[in-house]
Amino acid sequence: MSHPASTTTADTAATEQRFAALAAAMRAIAIEAGILTERMRMAGVPPETKEDGSLVTPADRASEALIKAAVEGIRDAFDDILPPTTTFVGEESIEAGDTPNTTDGHFFVVDPIDATKNFVQGTPGKDLYTINIALVLDNTPVLGVIHEPVSGDLIATLDRTQSVLSRPGKPDTPLTPGVKVDSEGKPLP
């Protein structure tokens, strides 16, 4: 028979491992959406102007649809750590009139292409944009990923306590709140 304290410690460790797995799944989704948006950008996508004057493209909508479908799979795969009321809040969905109920405070929030102007009008390989996915539980952000498809850079949570800067071909650089880093991820004085 185990002691209650050790059971609690083991349960906590298992829960943290599940959050780490969820964070990894969110990173993979962001990368997949980045591949999609870059393919669409290279093929050429016509911009439209939203009511608020900002730009939107079919790539924004396709990226959000991909992320939403994947998040729905995450909800099912991680139902042991995600409340059943966890919903999806997407920028383009809201623009289209789909405003989810977030009163329970459990939701994924997504910007499928942040900096759409760079995506549309910028120079490919130079002007950057990001794909942003966050998980909010009890109205508190707990996991997130910001993926920049042009460079491949990724700023992401590893779990509920650690974040990293990931660059293609380089080791991950741990990020510490309040510590500024240079372009190589090294702390600045």
XYZ file of N, CA, C and O in Angstrom:
756
model
N 0.849 -1.189 0.000
C 0.000 0.000 0.000
C 0.884 1.237 0.000
O 1.828 1.335 0.752
N 0.576 2.205 -0.836
C 1.385 3.416 -0.889
C 0.835 4.461 0.075
O -0.325 4.444 0.439
N 1.714 5.342 0.443
C 1.318 6.433 1.333
C 0.620 7.515 0.515
O 0.953 7.741 -0.647
N -0.340 8.210 1.113
C -1.043 9.257 0.368
C -0.102 10.304 -0.209
O -0.318 10.773 -1.316
N 0.952 10.660 0.507
C 1.866 11.688 0.013
C 2.566 11.210 -1.257
O 2.728 11.964 -2.212
N 2.992 9.933 -1.289
C 3.670 9.441 -2.481
C 2.693 9.318 -3.652
O 3.061 9.528 -4.795
N 1.450 8.969 -3.367
C 0.437 8.913 -4.420
C 0.230 10.304 -5.004
O 0.171 10.476 -6.221
N 0.161 11.293 -4.143
C -0.011 12.668 -4.608
C 1.174 13.099 -5.466
O 0.997 13.699 -6.523
N 2.380 12.769 -5.036
C 3.578 13.116 -5.800
C 3.572 12.401 -7.148
O 3.864 13.005 -8.177
N 3.213 11.115 -7.135
C 3.159 10.357 -8.382
C 2.073 10.906 -9.298
O 2.277 11.031 -10.510
N 0.906 11.240 -8.738
C -0.174 11.811 -9.541
C 0.246 13.143 -10.142
O -0.033 13.420 -11.312
N 0.926 13.965 -9.350
C 1.394 15.264 -9.836
C 2.400 15.079 -10.963
O 2.319 15.758 -11.988
N 3.329 14.144 -10.797
C 4.325 13.884 -11.843
C 3.639 13.397 -13.122
O 3.997 13.830 -14.222
N 2.668 12.519 -12.985
C 1.949 12.018 -14.156
C 1.185 13.140 -14.850
O 1.164 13.223 -16.080
N 0.561 14.009 -14.068
C -0.169 15.139 -14.638
C 0.784 16.059 -15.387
O 0.490 16.503 -16.509
N 1.950 16.348 -14.812
C 2.925 17.213 -15.484
C 3.432 16.567 -16.766
O 3.649 17.260 -17.764
N 3.600 15.245 -16.763
C 3.999 14.555 -17.992
C 2.915 14.690 -19.059
O 3.215 14.842 -20.243
N 1.679 14.650 -18.662
C 0.578 14.807 -19.613
C 0.559 16.232 -20.179
O 0.331 16.423 -21.376
N 0.806 17.237 -19.330
C 0.873 18.611 -19.831
C 2.063 18.784 -20.769
O 1.968 19.507 -21.769
N 3.177 18.129 -20.489
C 4.333 18.191 -21.385
C 3.987 17.557 -22.732
O 4.361 18.080 -23.792
N 3.259 16.451 -22.709
C 2.841 15.813 -23.956
C 1.863 16.709 -24.727
O 1.934 16.809 -25.957
N 0.969 17.367 -24.018
C 0.030 18.297 -24.653
C 0.781 19.466 -25.281
O 0.495 19.864 -26.413
N 1.779 19.999 -24.579
C 2.585 21.098 -25.120
C 3.301 20.659 -26.394
O 3.360 21.410 -27.378
N 3.829 19.443 -26.415
C 4.501 18.923 -27.611
C 3.505 18.788 -28.769
O 3.834 19.104 -29.920
N 2.304 18.328 -28.474
C 1.278 18.213 -29.513
C 0.924 19.585 -30.078
O 0.746 19.741 -31.299
N 0.837 20.585 -29.216
C 0.532 21.948 -29.683
C 1.648 22.470 -30.583
O 1.374 23.127 -31.601
N 2.903 22.188 -30.246
C 4.019 22.605 -31.111
C 3.908 21.939 -32.476
O 4.097 22.590 -33.510
N 3.605 20.655 -32.489
C 3.484 19.934 -33.759
C 2.362 20.512 -34.621
O 2.507 20.643 -35.842
N 1.260 20.882 -33.996
C 0.142 21.486 -34.735
C 0.569 22.822 -35.342
O 0.268 23.111 -36.505
N 1.263 23.638 -34.578
C 1.713 24.941 -35.085
C 2.661 24.761 -36.274
O 2.574 25.494 -37.267
N 3.548 23.788 -36.187
C 4.485 23.534 -37.288
C 3.720 23.066 -38.525
O 3.984 23.518 -39.642
N 2.759 22.182 -38.338
C 1.941 21.710 -39.460
C 1.185 22.873 -40.113
O 1.128 22.984 -41.342
N 0.626 23.760 -39.299
C -0.068 24.930 -39.840
C 0.913 25.838 -40.581
O 0.562 26.425 -41.612
N 2.133 25.950 -40.084
C 3.154 26.756 -40.757
C 3.521 26.208 -42.126
O 3.725 26.960 -43.084
N 3.608 24.897 -42.223
C 3.898 24.272 -43.525
C 2.766 24.588 -44.507
O 3.005 24.963 -45.656
N 1.538 24.460 -44.034
C 0.377 24.765 -44.872
C 0.393 26.221 -45.337
O 0.218 26.507 -46.529
N 0.603 27.153 -44.408
C 0.549 28.572 -44.781
C 1.677 28.946 -45.732
O 1.459 29.726 -46.662
N 2.846 28.382 -45.547
C 3.951 28.693 -46.466
C 3.663 28.152 -47.864
O 3.953 28.822 -48.855
N 3.101 26.958 -47.949
C 2.722 26.421 -49.272
C 1.713 27.341 -49.945
O 1.815 27.628 -51.136
N 0.731 27.782 -49.180
C -0.296 28.654 -49.751
C 0.288 30.006 -50.142
O -0.070 30.570 -51.176
N 1.197 30.521 -49.323
C 1.801 31.815 -49.651
C 2.602 31.717 -50.940
O 2.529 32.611 -51.789
N 3.370 30.651 -51.096
C 4.177 30.489 -52.307
C 3.294 30.301 -53.541
O 3.669 30.701 -54.639
N 2.107 29.720 -53.358
C 1.168 29.537 -54.477
C 0.435 30.835 -54.801
O -0.116 30.980 -55.890
N 0.418 31.759 -53.826
C -0.284 33.026 -54.004
C -1.706 32.931 -53.491
O -2.455 32.056 -53.912
N -2.022 33.785 -52.558
C -3.376 33.817 -52.002
C -3.888 35.256 -52.042
O -3.198 36.176 -51.655
N -5.102 35.447 -52.535
C -5.642 36.810 -52.637
C -6.097 37.320 -51.263
O -6.826 36.635 -50.549
N -5.662 38.520 -50.908
C -6.111 39.087 -49.637
C -7.505 39.700 -49.750
O -7.933 40.093 -50.824
N -8.182 39.712 -48.615
C -9.460 40.406 -48.482
C -9.312 41.357 -47.304
O -8.427 41.192 -46.477
N -10.192 42.330 -47.239
C -10.176 43.258 -46.107
C -11.368 42.969 -45.211
O -12.508 42.904 -45.681
N -11.084 42.774 -43.917
C -12.149 42.535 -42.935
C -12.846 43.856 -42.610
O -12.363 44.936 -42.960
N -13.952 43.746 -41.894
C -14.700 44.938 -41.494
C -13.851 45.906 -40.678
O -14.029 47.110 -40.752
N -12.902 45.380 -39.890
C -12.056 46.247 -39.059
C -10.887 46.844 -39.838
O -10.060 47.559 -39.288
N -10.792 46.530 -41.138
C -9.742 47.088 -41.979
C -8.495 46.227 -42.071
O -7.597 46.513 -42.858
N -8.407 45.160 -41.282
C -7.241 44.280 -41.341
C -7.396 43.285 -42.488
O -8.485 43.082 -43.022
N -6.274 42.686 -42.868
C -6.288 41.738 -43.985
C -6.568 40.318 -43.508
O -6.223 39.953 -42.381
N -7.147 39.535 -44.392
C -7.366 38.111 -44.164
C -7.203 37.419 -45.512
O -7.441 38.025 -46.557
N -6.765 36.161 -45.476
C -6.594 35.395 -46.714
C -7.190 34.002 -46.527
O -7.460 33.576 -45.400
N -7.348 33.271 -47.628
C -7.754 31.878 -47.488
C -6.773 31.074 -46.635
O -7.158 30.098 -45.994
N -5.512 31.488 -46.599
C -4.524 30.786 -45.773
C -4.834 30.956 -44.285
O -4.626 30.027 -43.495
N -5.316 32.142 -43.878
C -5.735 32.344 -42.484
C -6.817 31.331 -42.127
O -6.753 30.666 -41.089
N -7.799 31.226 -43.003
C -8.936 30.334 -42.736
C -8.520 28.866 -42.771
O -8.962 28.064 -41.950
N -7.658 28.504 -43.720
C -7.200 27.117 -43.818
C -6.343 26.741 -42.610
O -6.471 25.645 -42.062
N -5.484 27.659 -42.187
C -4.653 27.416 -41.006
C -5.526 27.222 -39.777
O -5.328 26.292 -38.990
N -6.521 28.093 -39.614
C -7.411 27.963 -38.458
C -8.208 26.658 -38.512
O -8.382 25.998 -37.478
N -8.667 26.268 -39.687
C -9.416 25.012 -39.803
C -8.532 23.815 -39.432
O -8.973 22.903 -38.719
N -7.286 23.824 -39.894
C -6.357 22.755 -39.553
C -6.133 22.708 -38.038
O -6.213 21.643 -37.420
N -5.875 23.868 -37.438
C -5.617 23.936 -36.000
C -6.852 23.507 -35.213
O -6.751 22.737 -34.254
N -8.019 23.970 -35.639
C -9.251 23.616 -34.916
C -9.485 22.110 -34.938
O -9.812 21.512 -33.904
N -9.314 21.486 -36.093
C -9.504 20.036 -36.183
C -8.499 19.304 -35.294
O -8.858 18.341 -34.599
N -7.272 19.756 -35.297
C -6.249 19.110 -34.466
C -6.525 19.325 -32.983
O -6.341 18.416 -32.172
N -6.977 20.523 -32.613
C -7.298 20.805 -31.215
C -8.464 19.944 -30.739
O -8.475 19.476 -29.600
N -9.426 19.713 -31.611
C -10.529 18.828 -31.231
C -10.005 17.427 -30.918
O -10.477 16.776 -29.991
N -8.996 16.970 -31.662
C -8.352 15.695 -31.364
C -7.594 15.737 -30.046
O -7.601 14.777 -29.279
N -6.961 16.868 -29.775
C -6.245 17.035 -28.500
C -7.219 16.966 -27.337
O -6.929 16.341 -26.321
N -8.347 17.612 -27.501
C -9.340 17.578 -26.417
C -9.694 16.147 -26.060
O -9.791 15.790 -24.888
N -9.879 15.324 -27.064
C -10.230 13.931 -26.817
C -9.045 13.147 -26.237
O -9.206 12.375 -25.299
N -7.874 13.353 -26.805
C -6.691 12.608 -26.364
C -6.223 13.003 -24.971
O -5.565 12.217 -24.292
N -6.554 14.218 -24.554
C -6.103 14.716 -23.256
C -7.279 15.024 -22.337
O -7.199 15.931 -21.497
N -8.347 14.242 -22.460
C -9.521 14.502 -21.626
C -9.268 14.250 -20.143
O -10.052 14.656 -19.297
N -8.129 13.626 -19.816
C -7.779 13.428 -18.412
C -7.253 14.710 -17.764
O -7.272 14.829 -16.538
N -6.791 15.678 -18.566
C -6.293 16.943 -17.998
C -7.046 18.168 -18.509
O -6.871 19.262 -17.973
N -7.859 17.991 -19.546
C -8.644 19.105 -20.076
C -10.102 18.955 -19.638
O -10.703 17.910 -19.866
N -10.657 19.995 -19.032
C -12.079 19.926 -18.656
C -12.950 19.711 -19.900
O -12.605 20.166 -20.993
N -14.077 19.043 -19.746
C -14.941 18.770 -20.903
C -15.493 20.034 -21.564
O -15.907 19.996 -22.717
N -15.466 21.153 -20.857
C -15.981 22.407 -21.422
C -14.908 23.193 -22.182
O -15.179 24.296 -22.658
N -13.705 22.633 -22.316
C -12.636 23.329 -23.039
C -13.080 23.545 -24.483
O -13.450 22.610 -25.184
N -13.050 24.798 -24.922
C -13.559 25.150 -26.242
C -12.449 25.757 -27.099
O -11.297 25.842 -26.679
N -12.806 26.201 -28.277
C -11.868 26.753 -29.257
C -12.257 28.188 -29.567
O -13.408 28.458 -29.910
N -11.302 29.097 -29.462
C -11.514 30.498 -29.807
C -10.524 30.833 -30.923
O -9.317 30.854 -30.708
N -11.044 31.058 -32.116
C -10.197 31.380 -33.253
C -10.534 32.744 -33.810
O -11.710 33.110 -33.915
N -9.512 33.486 -34.182
C -9.715 34.849 -34.686
C -10.667 34.872 -35.881
O -11.584 35.682 -35.938
N -10.444 33.980 -36.815
C -11.269 34.005 -38.026
C -12.674 33.468 -37.753
O -13.643 33.916 -38.366
N -12.800 32.528 -36.839
C -14.130 32.020 -36.468
C -14.963 33.130 -35.839
O -16.149 33.277 -36.146
N -14.338 33.898 -34.965
C -15.054 35.000 -34.318
C -15.469 36.028 -35.361
O -16.593 36.523 -35.355
N -14.576 36.324 -36.294
C -14.881 37.274 -37.372
C -16.086 36.787 -38.180
O -16.896 37.584 -38.645
N -16.219 35.457 -38.307
C -17.332 34.880 -39.067
C -18.600 34.734 -38.226
O -19.601 34.222 -38.703
N -18.550 35.186 -36.960
C -19.734 35.159 -36.114
C -19.835 33.980 -35.168
O -20.827 33.832 -34.459
N -18.815 33.118 -35.146
C -18.826 31.954 -34.254
C -18.130 32.340 -32.944
O -16.919 32.211 -32.808
N -18.916 32.841 -32.010
C -18.375 33.264 -30.721
C -18.665 32.182 -29.687
O -19.802 31.997 -29.274
N -17.612 31.453 -29.262
C -17.827 30.353 -28.327
C -18.080 30.858 -26.908
O -17.733 31.986 -26.559
N -18.661 30.000 -26.110
C -18.894 30.303 -24.702
C -17.611 30.004 -23.930
O -17.175 28.859 -23.862
N -17.010 31.041 -23.372
C -15.764 30.871 -22.615
C -15.959 31.170 -21.130
O -14.983 31.353 -20.410
N -17.207 31.198 -20.676
C -17.455 31.574 -19.280
C -16.843 30.595 -18.287
O -16.546 30.980 -17.162
N -16.623 29.344 -18.695
C -15.973 28.382 -17.796
C -14.475 28.638 -17.672
O -13.832 28.089 -16.783
N -13.921 29.449 -18.589
C -12.507 29.806 -18.502
C -11.549 28.758 -19.017
O -10.357 28.791 -18.715
N -12.035 27.809 -19.851
C -11.190 26.746 -20.401
C -11.279 26.805 -21.923
O -12.317 26.464 -22.492
N -10.187 27.221 -22.577
C -10.246 27.323 -24.030
C -8.855 27.393 -24.650
O -7.892 27.795 -24.011
N -8.798 26.955 -25.899
C -7.634 27.187 -26.745
C -7.918 28.491 -27.477
O -9.026 28.698 -27.963
N -6.932 29.352 -27.566
C -7.090 30.597 -28.317
C -6.029 30.612 -29.421
O -4.868 30.273 -29.187
N -6.472 30.961 -30.635
C -5.624 30.812 -31.813
C -5.661 32.062 -32.681
O -6.730 32.618 -32.947
N -4.490 32.470 -33.109
C -4.368 33.426 -34.204
C -3.658 32.650 -35.306
O -2.459 32.367 -35.195
N -4.371 32.247 -36.351
C -3.810 31.330 -37.348
C -2.709 31.936 -38.209
O -1.855 31.211 -38.704
N -2.723 33.249 -38.379
C -1.624 33.980 -39.017
C -1.594 35.356 -38.364
O -2.476 36.186 -38.615
N -0.614 35.575 -37.517
C -0.425 36.884 -36.903
C 0.545 37.645 -37.790
O 1.599 37.110 -38.150
N 0.194 38.859 -38.161
C 0.942 39.685 -39.114
C 0.587 39.273 -40.543
O 1.450 39.052 -41.386
N -0.716 39.189 -40.796
C -1.183 38.823 -42.136
C -0.656 39.811 -43.181
O -0.379 39.424 -44.313
N -0.474 41.066 -42.806
C 0.070 42.049 -43.756
C 1.451 41.607 -44.248
O 1.740 41.678 -45.436
N 2.314 41.141 -43.340
C 3.616 40.617 -43.763
C 3.438 39.390 -44.641
O 4.159 39.207 -45.621
N 2.498 38.533 -44.276
C 2.226 37.327 -45.040
C 1.835 37.679 -46.479
O 2.309 37.059 -47.426
N 1.001 38.712 -46.633
C 0.480 39.086 -47.948
C 1.443 39.979 -48.722
O 1.748 39.726 -49.884
N 1.920 41.026 -48.066
C 2.666 42.062 -48.778
C 4.174 41.977 -48.597
O 4.914 42.660 -49.290
N 4.619 41.163 -47.666
C 6.041 41.103 -47.356
C 6.839 40.286 -48.347
O 6.296 39.594 -49.204
N 8.134 40.368 -48.193
C 9.047 39.599 -49.013
C 9.213 38.217 -48.396
O 9.654 38.110 -47.245
N 8.849 37.147 -49.117
C 9.023 35.806 -48.558
C 10.474 35.583 -48.128
O 11.409 35.960 -48.821
N 10.638 35.000 -46.956
C 11.963 34.756 -46.408
C 12.503 35.917 -45.605
O 13.519 35.799 -44.931
N 11.817 37.061 -45.656
C 12.305 38.238 -44.934
C 11.263 38.759 -43.954
O 11.560 38.958 -42.784
N 10.066 39.026 -44.443
C 9.014 39.578 -43.588
C 8.289 38.431 -42.895
O 7.753 37.540 -43.540
N 8.298 38.478 -41.588
C 7.866 37.350 -40.785
C 6.417 37.471 -40.330
O 5.870 38.560 -40.229
N 5.854 36.318 -40.043
C 4.522 36.226 -39.451
C 4.558 35.034 -38.505
O 5.500 34.230 -38.544
N 3.570 34.906 -37.653
C 3.569 33.792 -36.707
C 2.219 33.091 -36.670
O 1.199 33.640 -37.073
N 2.271 31.872 -36.152
C 1.081 31.085 -35.852
C 1.079 30.924 -34.345
O 2.064 30.455 -33.766
N 0.001 31.337 -33.708
C -0.056 31.387 -32.246
C -1.178 30.495 -31.720
O -2.317 30.608 -32.164
N -0.826 29.642 -30.763
C -1.802 28.762 -30.117
C -1.537 28.809 -28.621
O -0.395 28.620 -28.188
N -2.584 29.055 -27.839
C -2.441 29.050 -26.379
C -3.576 28.240 -25.769
O -4.660 28.127 -26.335
N -3.287 27.701 -24.596
C -4.302 27.010 -23.812
C -4.519 27.786 -22.527
O -3.561 28.095 -21.810
N -5.768 28.110 -22.261
C -6.169 28.825 -21.055
C -7.044 27.881 -20.232
O -8.002 27.317 -20.758
N -6.679 27.703 -18.973
C -7.480 26.902 -18.044
C -7.766 27.750 -16.814
O -6.851 28.411 -16.301
N -8.984 27.722 -16.357
C -9.392 28.557 -15.222
C -9.009 30.022 -15.452
O -8.516 30.709 -14.558
N -9.197 30.474 -16.695
C -8.896 31.853 -17.108
C -7.433 32.234 -16.931
O -7.106 33.419 -16.829
N -6.528 31.246 -16.911
C -5.093 31.495 -16.774
C -4.364 30.804 -17.923
O -4.539 29.594 -18.123
N -3.534 31.534 -18.687
C -2.755 30.876 -19.736
C -1.799 29.858 -19.110
O -1.083 30.182 -18.158
N -1.817 28.629 -19.625
C -0.948 27.597 -19.057
C 0.044 27.012 -20.060
O 1.116 26.563 -19.669
N -0.296 26.990 -21.336
C 0.597 26.491 -22.377
C 0.474 27.383 -23.601
O -0.583 27.960 -23.841
N 1.556 27.447 -24.382
C 1.469 28.232 -25.597
C 2.610 27.963 -26.548
O 3.662 27.445 -26.160
N 2.374 28.322 -27.802
C 3.400 28.202 -28.834
C 3.242 29.357 -29.805
O 2.127 29.735 -30.172
N 4.381 29.919 -30.180
C 4.454 30.937 -31.230
C 5.437 30.389 -32.257
O 6.616 30.216 -31.954
N 4.929 30.096 -33.445
C 5.775 29.509 -34.489
C 5.914 30.492 -35.635
O 4.921 31.041 -36.120
N 7.155 30.698 -36.075
C 7.433 31.578 -37.202
C 7.847 30.681 -38.372
O 8.966 30.188 -38.404
N 6.943 30.449 -39.320
C 7.209 29.484 -40.388
C 8.353 29.835 -41.336
O 8.988 28.937 -41.876
N 8.617 31.113 -41.561
C 9.665 31.497 -42.503
C 11.034 31.048 -41.996
O 11.802 30.414 -42.708
N 11.336 31.354 -40.734
C 12.637 30.994 -40.156
C 12.605 29.612 -39.516
O 13.647 28.993 -39.318
N 11.415 29.150 -39.152
C 11.290 27.894 -38.431
C 11.421 28.052 -36.931
O 11.356 27.084 -36.185
N 11.647 29.290 -36.465
C 11.791 29.528 -35.030
C 10.488 29.239 -34.299
O 9.397 29.400 -34.852
N 10.641 28.844 -33.048
C 9.497 28.479 -32.228
C 9.785 28.916 -30.792
O 10.864 28.636 -30.266
N 8.867 29.622 -30.205
C 8.922 29.904 -28.770
C 7.754 29.139 -28.188
O 6.614 29.307 -28.632
N 8.051 28.264 -27.238
C 6.993 27.391 -26.761
C 7.217 26.962 -25.326
O 8.347 26.917 -24.850
N 6.109 26.634 -24.683
C 6.197 26.025 -23.373
C 6.534 24.546 -23.559
O 6.093 23.910 -24.513
N 7.361 24.036 -22.660
C 7.649 22.602 -22.639
C 6.658 21.889 -21.740
O 6.372 20.717 -21.919
N 6.200 22.613 -20.744
C 5.216 22.123 -19.781
C 4.645 23.365 -19.106
O 4.761 24.458 -19.654
N 4.099 23.242 -17.921
C 3.493 24.411 -17.275
C 4.508 25.299 -16.567
O 4.128 26.329 -16.018
N 5.789 24.950 -16.600
C 6.790 25.761 -15.888
C 7.972 26.189 -16.732
O 8.707 27.083 -16.331
N 8.195 25.585 -17.894
C 9.390 25.869 -18.686
C 9.033 26.281 -20.105
O 8.109 25.716 -20.694
N 9.820 27.226 -20.643
C 9.656 27.651 -22.037
C 11.017 27.642 -22.717
O 12.054 27.776 -22.063
N 10.999 27.500 -24.035
C 12.245 27.472 -24.799
C 12.093 28.247 -26.103
O 10.992 28.429 -26.610
N 13.233 28.668 -26.622
C 13.349 29.171 -27.983
C 13.982 28.043 -28.771
O 15.080 27.579 -28.429
N 13.285 27.553 -29.783
C 13.801 26.483 -30.639
C 14.090 27.067 -32.010
O 13.231 27.726 -32.603
N 15.311 26.812 -32.477
C 15.708 27.240 -33.818
C 16.183 26.023 -34.585
O 16.880 25.178 -34.021
N 15.824 25.931 -35.859
C 16.235 24.766 -36.639
C 17.753 24.563 -36.592
O 18.523 25.503 -36.770
N 18.159 23.322 -36.299
C 19.575 22.978 -36.297
C 20.352 23.432 -35.081
O 21.567 23.251 -35.029
N 19.686 24.029 -34.103
C 20.374 24.506 -32.904
C 19.713 23.901 -31.673
O 18.527 23.572 -31.699
N 20.477 23.792 -30.579
C 19.846 23.289 -29.353
C 18.840 24.304 -28.814
O 18.973 25.512 -29.033
N 17.830 23.798 -28.137
C 16.840 24.683 -27.519
C 17.509 25.589 -26.497
O 18.416 25.171 -25.774
N 17.045 26.835 -26.445
C 17.521 27.797 -25.454
C 16.422 27.990 -24.427
O 15.331 28.450 -24.773
N 16.688 27.610 -23.163
C 15.677 27.848 -22.124
C 15.409 29.345 -21.975
O 16.330 30.164 -22.066
N 14.160 29.688 -21.773
C 13.785 31.088 -21.573
C 13.413 31.296 -20.111
O 12.721 30.474 -19.517
N 13.882 32.395 -19.574
C 13.593 32.746 -18.193
C 12.826 34.061 -18.191
O 13.275 35.035 -18.804
N 11.671 34.103 -17.521
C 10.907 35.353 -17.484
C 11.764 36.517 -16.991
O 12.510 36.393 -16.017
N 11.689 37.626 -17.706
C 12.405 38.829 -17.311
C 13.838 38.897 -17.787
O 14.513 39.903 -17.599
N 14.350 37.842 -18.438
C 15.726 37.835 -18.930
C 15.694 38.039 -20.437
O 15.117 37.244 -21.176
N 16.339 39.116 -20.893
C 16.387 39.402 -22.322
C 17.524 38.604 -22.948
O 18.560 38.392 -22.338
N 17.290 38.155 -24.202
C 18.303 37.384 -24.912
C 18.599 38.035 -26.251
O 17.791 38.771 -26.806
N 19.821 37.752 -26.788
C 20.185 38.285 -28.099
C 19.631 37.374 -29.205
O 18.899 36.422 -28.922
N 20.016 37.660 -30.441
C 19.480 36.911 -31.576
C 19.900 35.445 -31.569
O 19.301 34.620 -32.257
N 20.918 35.108 -30.804
C 21.351 33.719 -30.676
C 20.746 33.039 -29.453
O 21.053 31.886 -29.172
N 19.941 33.764 -28.690
C 19.320 33.194 -27.496
C 20.175 33.290 -26.255
O 19.847 32.728 -25.220
N 21.295 34.034 -26.336
C 22.170 34.195 -25.168
C 21.681 35.365 -24.327
O 21.292 36.410 -24.867
N 21.715 35.211 -22.990
C 21.251 36.316 -22.107
C 22.047 37.590 -22.317
O 23.264 37.565 -22.498
N 21.347 38.706 -22.322
C 21.975 40.024 -22.418
C 22.278 40.523 -21.005
O 21.561 40.185 -20.056
N 23.323 41.356 -20.875
C 23.643 41.901 -19.540
C 22.559 42.838 -19.038
O 21.802 43.401 -19.728
